[in-house]
Amino acid sequence: MELLSKLKTFRQEAYSLLGRAEDATFELMDAVMLTRKADSLADLSLCPVFRRKWSSIYECLQDTRPQRNKLMKLYIRQIKTQEQRILLASDHTTWSRPSARTLKERTYEHYAQGGFGGRPITVGYGYSTLAFIPEVQGSWALPLRHDRITSWENPIDIAVWQLKQVCPHLPIRAISCLDIEYGCAPFIIKTADIKVDKIIRLRSNLCLWTAPPPYCGRGRRRIHGHKFKLLEESTWSEAAQTIELEDIKLGRLKIRLWHNLHLRKSPLHPMSVLLVERLNEDGSKRITKPMWLAFTGESMPPCTEILQFYLRRFGVDHWYRFAKQRLHWTLPKLSTPEQSDRWSDLMPLITWQLWLARDIVKDNPLPWQKIVQKLTPGRVAQSIGGILAAIHTPATSPKPRGKSPGWKPEQTRKRRIRYPVVKKRTKKHTRNKPKPT
């Protein structure tokens, strides 16, 4: 009963933070959780929990105003105080909209599932997510921030902003795990003042630098030491620590650790760098391309824990697949970026409700599904119908308002404006070149 009342209280608080059109928006969330397959956004109105007409779906997405900061604080309050460190994971994904020519602020985005001419490029919106990874094993990832990357921002800047928004409200110092794209000097410099430890994967072709030697007394002090090229083992110094261990999933591993390395453009921010290699039984390399990890922060955990922390980062990739396939995130063809943002704000809210209901629901597998001990987000959504019927909805019943007068016969329809695709470019610093004589 305590877990049930906690879920009911959470739904009531979330309902009060949806702003206008909260009744239709809340019923839309319940319809998303209970609808396993849908061909269009209007199909969600066929769910019994959505007591309004199909047009109310588009109207509520146009009128609702979810309070993102207050919802974020509501999510953080659900994190239980634990002995282990709080693990965060940052990443970004694409909502592909190549045919929406009347949609503002579309940008070129990376799209691994195929784009123009078979290239991994598409046109649409990019969304950055900062998620809390609650379990050591499993596919759960609970988003704390899920924001659109506008046409004048980049993934690094929006990830830094999300960390600044979330970390001050966390009960303890957290660890954030990030992929290769964030392993650059701008991200390390911009996040140096944030109270969070970072585990970042590095590209295998980077060139790092050791700490500078002591000042010799003449000339300018050196900023860099010797080169540390990740591709050339001859430039590596002796490792500060070397560990070999047997992992249940990965097999035999060899981990080497170096301290006080830095990127060329961030010499004041040293890092500890780990090299993780998978070995065969005879000691030879099992995979030719190793994994490089960098740690920056205050309290560094052991090398084996750093690897396990980073492997848990892939939970945010599972959440992206769950949101797109089961929560129908990229299904609707909305006409404005504001509607897309409000619809996207519902995805974290739905996920947190499923997380709070995971210990209450009874597994209801389909005939071809196996019985599992730990329920995944999809299996909880598949079984949550009885829980929603027991705790009821805070949304009020719809009030009939008669029939709409419709479009006036003498009123002319205007063609919608078509917007160009925004091309993001890096800033190039042009120096004043001398004019020729």
mmCIF file with all atom_site columns, N, CA and C in Angstrom, residues 119-151:
data_model
loop_
_atom_site.group_PDB
_atom_site.id
_atom_site.type_symbol
_atom_site.label_atom_id
_atom_site.label_alt_id
_atom_site.label_comp_id
_atom_site.label_asym_id
_atom_site.label_entity_id
_atom_site.label_seq_id
_atom_site.pdbx_PDB_ins_code
_atom_site.Cartn_x
_atom_site.Cartn_y
_atom_site.Cartn_z
_atom_site.occupancy
_atom_site.B_iso_or_equiv
_atom_site.pdbx_formal_charge
_atom_site.auth_seq_id
_atom_site.auth_comp_id
_atom_site.auth_asym_id
_atom_site.auth_atom_id
_atom_site.pdbx_PDB_model_num
ATOM 1  N N  . ARG A 1 119 ? 23.562 7.595  -46.554 1.00 0.00 ? 119 ARG A N  1
ATOM 2  C CA . ARG A 1 119 ? 24.518 8.188  -45.617 1.00 0.00 ? 119 ARG A CA 1
ATOM 3  C C  . ARG A 1 119 ? 23.852 8.392  -44.249 1.00 0.00 ? 119 ARG A C  1
ATOM 4  N N  . PRO A 1 120 ? 24.632 8.381  -43.177 1.00 0.00 ? 120 PRO A N  1
ATOM 5  C CA . PRO A 1 120 ? 24.043 8.518  -41.831 1.00 0.00 ? 120 PRO A CA 1
ATOM 6  C C  . PRO A 1 120 ? 23.705 9.960  -41.481 1.00 0.00 ? 120 PRO A C  1
ATOM 7  N N  . ILE A 1 121 ? 22.951 10.615 -42.325 1.00 0.00 ? 121 ILE A N  1
ATOM 8  C CA . ILE A 1 121 ? 22.578 12.020 -42.120 1.00 0.00 ? 121 ILE A CA 1
ATOM 9  C C  . ILE A 1 121 ? 21.086 12.154 -42.402 1.00 0.00 ? 121 ILE A C  1
ATOM 10 N N  . THR A 1 122 ? 20.399 12.909 -41.570 1.00 0.00 ? 122 THR A N  1
ATOM 11 C CA . THR A 1 122 ? 18.992 13.193 -41.777 1.00 0.00 ? 122 THR A CA 1
ATOM 12 C C  . THR A 1 122 ? 18.700 14.618 -41.345 1.00 0.00 ? 122 THR A C  1
ATOM 13 N N  . VAL A 1 123 ? 17.479 15.041 -41.591 1.00 0.00 ? 123 VAL A N  1
ATOM 14 C CA . VAL A 1 123 ? 17.021 16.373 -41.206 1.00 0.00 ? 123 VAL A CA 1
ATOM 15 C C  . VAL A 1 123 ? 15.955 16.211 -40.138 1.00 0.00 ? 123 VAL A C  1
ATOM 16 N N  . GLY A 1 124 ? 16.102 16.952 -39.058 1.00 0.00 ? 124 GLY A N  1
ATOM 17 C CA . GLY A 1 124 ? 15.130 16.854 -37.978 1.00 0.00 ? 124 GLY A CA 1
ATOM 18 C C  . GLY A 1 124 ? 15.597 17.612 -36.759 1.00 0.00 ? 124 GLY A C  1
ATOM 19 N N  . TYR A 1 125 ? 15.270 17.074 -35.594 1.00 0.00 ? 125 TYR A N  1
ATOM 20 C CA . TYR A 1 125 ? 15.612 17.685 -34.321 1.00 0.00 ? 125 TYR A CA 1
ATOM 21 C C  . TYR A 1 125 ? 16.560 16.765 -33.553 1.00 0.00 ? 125 TYR A C  1
ATOM 22 N N  . GLY A 1 126 ? 17.493 17.373 -32.843 1.00 0.00 ? 126 GLY A N  1
ATOM 23 C CA . GLY A 1 126 ? 18.333 16.637 -31.916 1.00 0.00 ? 126 GLY A CA 1
ATOM 24 C C  . GLY A 1 126 ? 17.880 16.891 -30.487 1.00 0.00 ? 126 GLY A C  1
ATOM 25 N N  . TYR A 1 127 ? 17.880 15.849 -29.677 1.00 0.00 ? 127 TYR A N  1
ATOM 26 C CA . TYR A 1 127 ? 17.459 15.959 -28.277 1.00 0.00 ? 127 TYR A CA 1
ATOM 27 C C  . TYR A 1 127 ? 18.566 15.403 -27.382 1.00 0.00 ? 127 TYR A C  1
ATOM 28 N N  . SER A 1 128 ? 18.889 16.164 -26.354 1.00 0.00 ? 128 SER A N  1
ATOM 29 C CA . SER A 1 128 ? 19.910 15.770 -25.387 1.00 0.00 ? 128 SER A CA 1
ATOM 30 C C  . SER A 1 128 ? 19.227 15.312 -24.102 1.00 0.00 ? 128 SER A C  1
ATOM 31 N N  . THR A 1 129 ? 19.749 14.231 -23.522 1.00 0.00 ? 129 THR A N  1
ATOM 32 C CA . THR A 1 129 ? 19.131 13.615 -22.349 1.00 0.00 ? 129 THR A CA 1
ATOM 33 C C  . THR A 1 129 ? 20.170 13.414 -21.261 1.00 0.00 ? 129 THR A C  1
ATOM 34 N N  . LEU A 1 130 ? 19.805 13.771 -20.046 1.00 0.00 ? 130 LEU A N  1
ATOM 35 C CA . LEU A 1 130 ? 20.595 13.465 -18.851 1.00 0.00 ? 130 LEU A CA 1
ATOM 36 C C  . LEU A 1 130 ? 19.748 12.552 -17.982 1.00 0.00 ? 130 LEU A C  1
ATOM 37 N N  . ALA A 1 131 ? 20.194 11.307 -17.839 1.00 0.00 ? 131 ALA A N  1
ATOM 38 C CA . ALA A 1 131 ? 19.380 10.289 -17.182 1.00 0.00 ? 131 ALA A CA 1
ATOM 39 C C  . ALA A 1 131 ? 20.085 9.752  -15.947 1.00 0.00 ? 131 ALA A C  1
ATOM 40 N N  . PHE A 1 132 ? 19.279 9.304  -15.002 1.00 0.00 ? 132 PHE A N  1
ATOM 41 C CA . PHE A 1 132 ? 19.745 8.634  -13.789 1.00 0.00 ? 132 PHE A CA 1
ATOM 42 C C  . PHE A 1 132 ? 19.671 7.132  -14.020 1.00 0.00 ? 132 PHE A C  1
ATOM 43 N N  . ILE A 1 133 ? 20.795 6.425  -13.787 1.00 0.00 ? 133 ILE A N  1
ATOM 44 C CA . ILE A 1 133 ? 20.852 4.968  -13.969 1.00 0.00 ? 133 ILE A CA 1
ATOM 45 C C  . ILE A 1 133 ? 20.685 4.334  -12.595 1.00 0.00 ? 133 ILE A C  1
ATOM 46 N N  . PRO A 1 134 ? 19.532 3.750  -12.300 1.00 0.00 ? 134 PRO A N  1
ATOM 47 C CA . PRO A 1 134 ? 19.257 3.326  -10.913 1.00 0.00 ? 134 PRO A CA 1
ATOM 48 C C  . PRO A 1 134 ? 19.817 1.962  -10.541 1.00 0.00 ? 134 PRO A C  1
ATOM 49 N N  . GLU A 1 135 ? 20.031 1.064  -11.510 1.00 0.00 ? 135 GLU A N  1
ATOM 50 C CA . GLU A 1 135 ? 20.396 -0.308 -11.200 1.00 0.00 ? 135 GLU A CA 1
ATOM 51 C C  . GLU A 1 135 ? 21.769 -0.641 -11.757 1.00 0.00 ? 135 GLU A C  1
ATOM 52 N N  . VAL A 1 136 ? 22.416 -1.608 -11.086 1.00 0.00 ? 136 VAL A N  1
ATOM 53 C CA . VAL A 1 136 ? 23.722 -2.073 -11.565 1.00 0.00 ? 136 VAL A CA 1
ATOM 54 C C  . VAL A 1 136 ? 23.568 -2.856 -12.854 1.00 0.00 ? 136 VAL A C  1
ATOM 55 N N  . GLN A 1 137 ? 22.541 -3.652 -12.950 1.00 0.00 ? 137 GLN A N  1
ATOM 56 C CA . GLN A 1 137 ? 22.244 -4.412 -14.158 1.00 0.00 ? 137 GLN A CA 1
ATOM 57 C C  . GLN A 1 137 ? 20.794 -4.189 -14.536 1.00 0.00 ? 137 GLN A C  1
ATOM 58 N N  . GLY A 1 138 ? 20.555 -4.070 -15.831 1.00 0.00 ? 138 GLY A N  1
ATOM 59 C CA . GLY A 1 138 ? 19.199 -3.853 -16.314 1.00 0.00 ? 138 GLY A CA 1
ATOM 60 C C  . GLY A 1 138 ? 19.165 -2.766 -17.362 1.00 0.00 ? 138 GLY A C  1
ATOM 61 N N  . SER A 1 139 ? 17.993 -2.535 -17.901 1.00 0.00 ? 139 SER A N  1
ATOM 62 C CA . SER A 1 139 ? 17.821 -1.575 -18.986 1.00 0.00 ? 139 SER A CA 1
ATOM 63 C C  . SER A 1 139 ? 17.110 -0.300 -18.545 1.00 0.00 ? 139 SER A C  1
ATOM 64 N N  . TRP A 1 140 ? 16.996 -0.062 -17.235 1.00 0.00 ? 140 TRP A N  1
ATOM 65 C CA . TRP A 1 140 ? 16.295 1.117  -16.755 1.00 0.00 ? 140 TRP A CA 1
ATOM 66 C C  . TRP A 1 140 ? 17.197 2.350  -16.835 1.00 0.00 ? 140 TRP A C  1
ATOM 67 N N  . ALA A 1 141 ? 16.670 3.419  -17.372 1.00 0.00 ? 141 ALA A N  1
ATOM 68 C CA . ALA A 1 141 ? 17.292 4.740  -17.349 1.00 0.00 ? 141 ALA A CA 1
ATOM 69 C C  . ALA A 1 141 ? 16.177 5.749  -17.138 1.00 0.00 ? 141 ALA A C  1
ATOM 70 N N  . LEU A 1 142 ? 16.332 6.617  -16.135 1.00 0.00 ? 142 LEU A N  1
ATOM 71 C CA . LEU A 1 142 ? 15.274 7.547  -15.744 1.00 0.00 ? 142 LEU A CA 1
ATOM 72 C C  . LEU A 1 142 ? 15.713 8.964  -16.080 1.00 0.00 ? 142 LEU A C  1
ATOM 73 N N  . PRO A 1 143 ? 15.161 9.567  -17.128 1.00 0.00 ? 143 PRO A N  1
ATOM 74 C CA . PRO A 1 143 ? 15.606 10.910 -17.549 1.00 0.00 ? 143 PRO A CA 1
ATOM 75 C C  . PRO A 1 143 ? 15.255 11.979 -16.518 1.00 0.00 ? 143 PRO A C  1
ATOM 76 N N  . LEU A 1 144 ? 16.234 12.812 -16.233 1.00 0.00 ? 144 LEU A N  1
ATOM 77 C CA . LEU A 1 144 ? 16.018 13.987 -15.400 1.00 0.00 ? 144 LEU A CA 1
ATOM 78 C C  . LEU A 1 144 ? 15.832 15.236 -16.250 1.00 0.00 ? 144 LEU A C  1
ATOM 79 N N  . ARG A 1 145 ? 16.510 15.313 -17.376 1.00 0.00 ? 145 ARG A N  1
ATOM 80 C CA . ARG A 1 145 ? 16.339 16.400 -18.352 1.00 0.00 ? 145 ARG A CA 1
ATOM 81 C C  . ARG A 1 145 ? 16.296 15.772 -19.738 1.00 0.00 ? 145 ARG A C  1
ATOM 82 N N  . HIS A 1 146 ? 15.390 16.284 -20.556 1.00 0.00 ? 146 HIS A N  1
ATOM 83 C CA . HIS A 1 146 ? 15.250 15.812 -21.937 1.00 0.00 ? 146 HIS A CA 1
ATOM 84 C C  . HIS A 1 146 ? 14.891 17.038 -22.775 1.00 0.00 ? 146 HIS A C  1
ATOM 85 N N  . ASP A 1 147 ? 15.911 17.688 -23.350 1.00 0.00 ? 147 ASP A N  1
ATOM 86 C CA . ASP A 1 147 ? 15.733 18.992 -23.979 1.00 0.00 ? 147 ASP A CA 1
ATOM 87 C C  . ASP A 1 147 ? 16.173 18.954 -25.441 1.00 0.00 ? 147 ASP A C  1
ATOM 88 N N  . ARG A 1 148 ? 15.511 19.782 -26.217 1.00 0.00 ? 148 ARG A N  1
ATOM 89 C CA . ARG A 1 148 ? 15.844 19.875 -27.637 1.00 0.00 ? 148 ARG A CA 1
ATOM 90 C C  . ARG A 1 148 ? 17.098 20.715 -27.834 1.00 0.00 ? 148 ARG A C  1
ATOM 91 N N  . ILE A 1 149 ? 17.940 20.272 -28.751 1.00 0.00 ? 149 ILE A N  1
ATOM 92 C CA . ILE A 1 149 ? 19.134 21.022 -29.121 1.00 0.00 ? 149 ILE A CA 1
ATOM 93 C C  . ILE A 1 149 ? 18.721 21.994 -30.228 1.00 0.00 ? 149 ILE A C  1
ATOM 94 N N  . THR A 1 150 ? 18.640 23.264 -29.897 1.00 0.00 ? 150 THR A N  1
ATOM 95 C CA . THR A 1 150 ? 18.146 24.249 -30.853 1.00 0.00 ? 150 THR A CA 1
ATOM 96 C C  . THR A 1 150 ? 19.153 24.455 -31.969 1.00 0.00 ? 150 THR A C  1
ATOM 97 N N  . SER A 1 151 ? 18.760 25.251 -32.952 1.00 0.00 ? 151 SER A N  1
ATOM 98 C CA . SER A 1 151 ? 19.605 25.473 -34.126 1.00 0.00 ? 151 SER A CA 1
ATOM 99 C C  . SER A 1 151 ? 20.831 26.312 -33.806 1.00 0.00 ? 151 SER A C  1
#
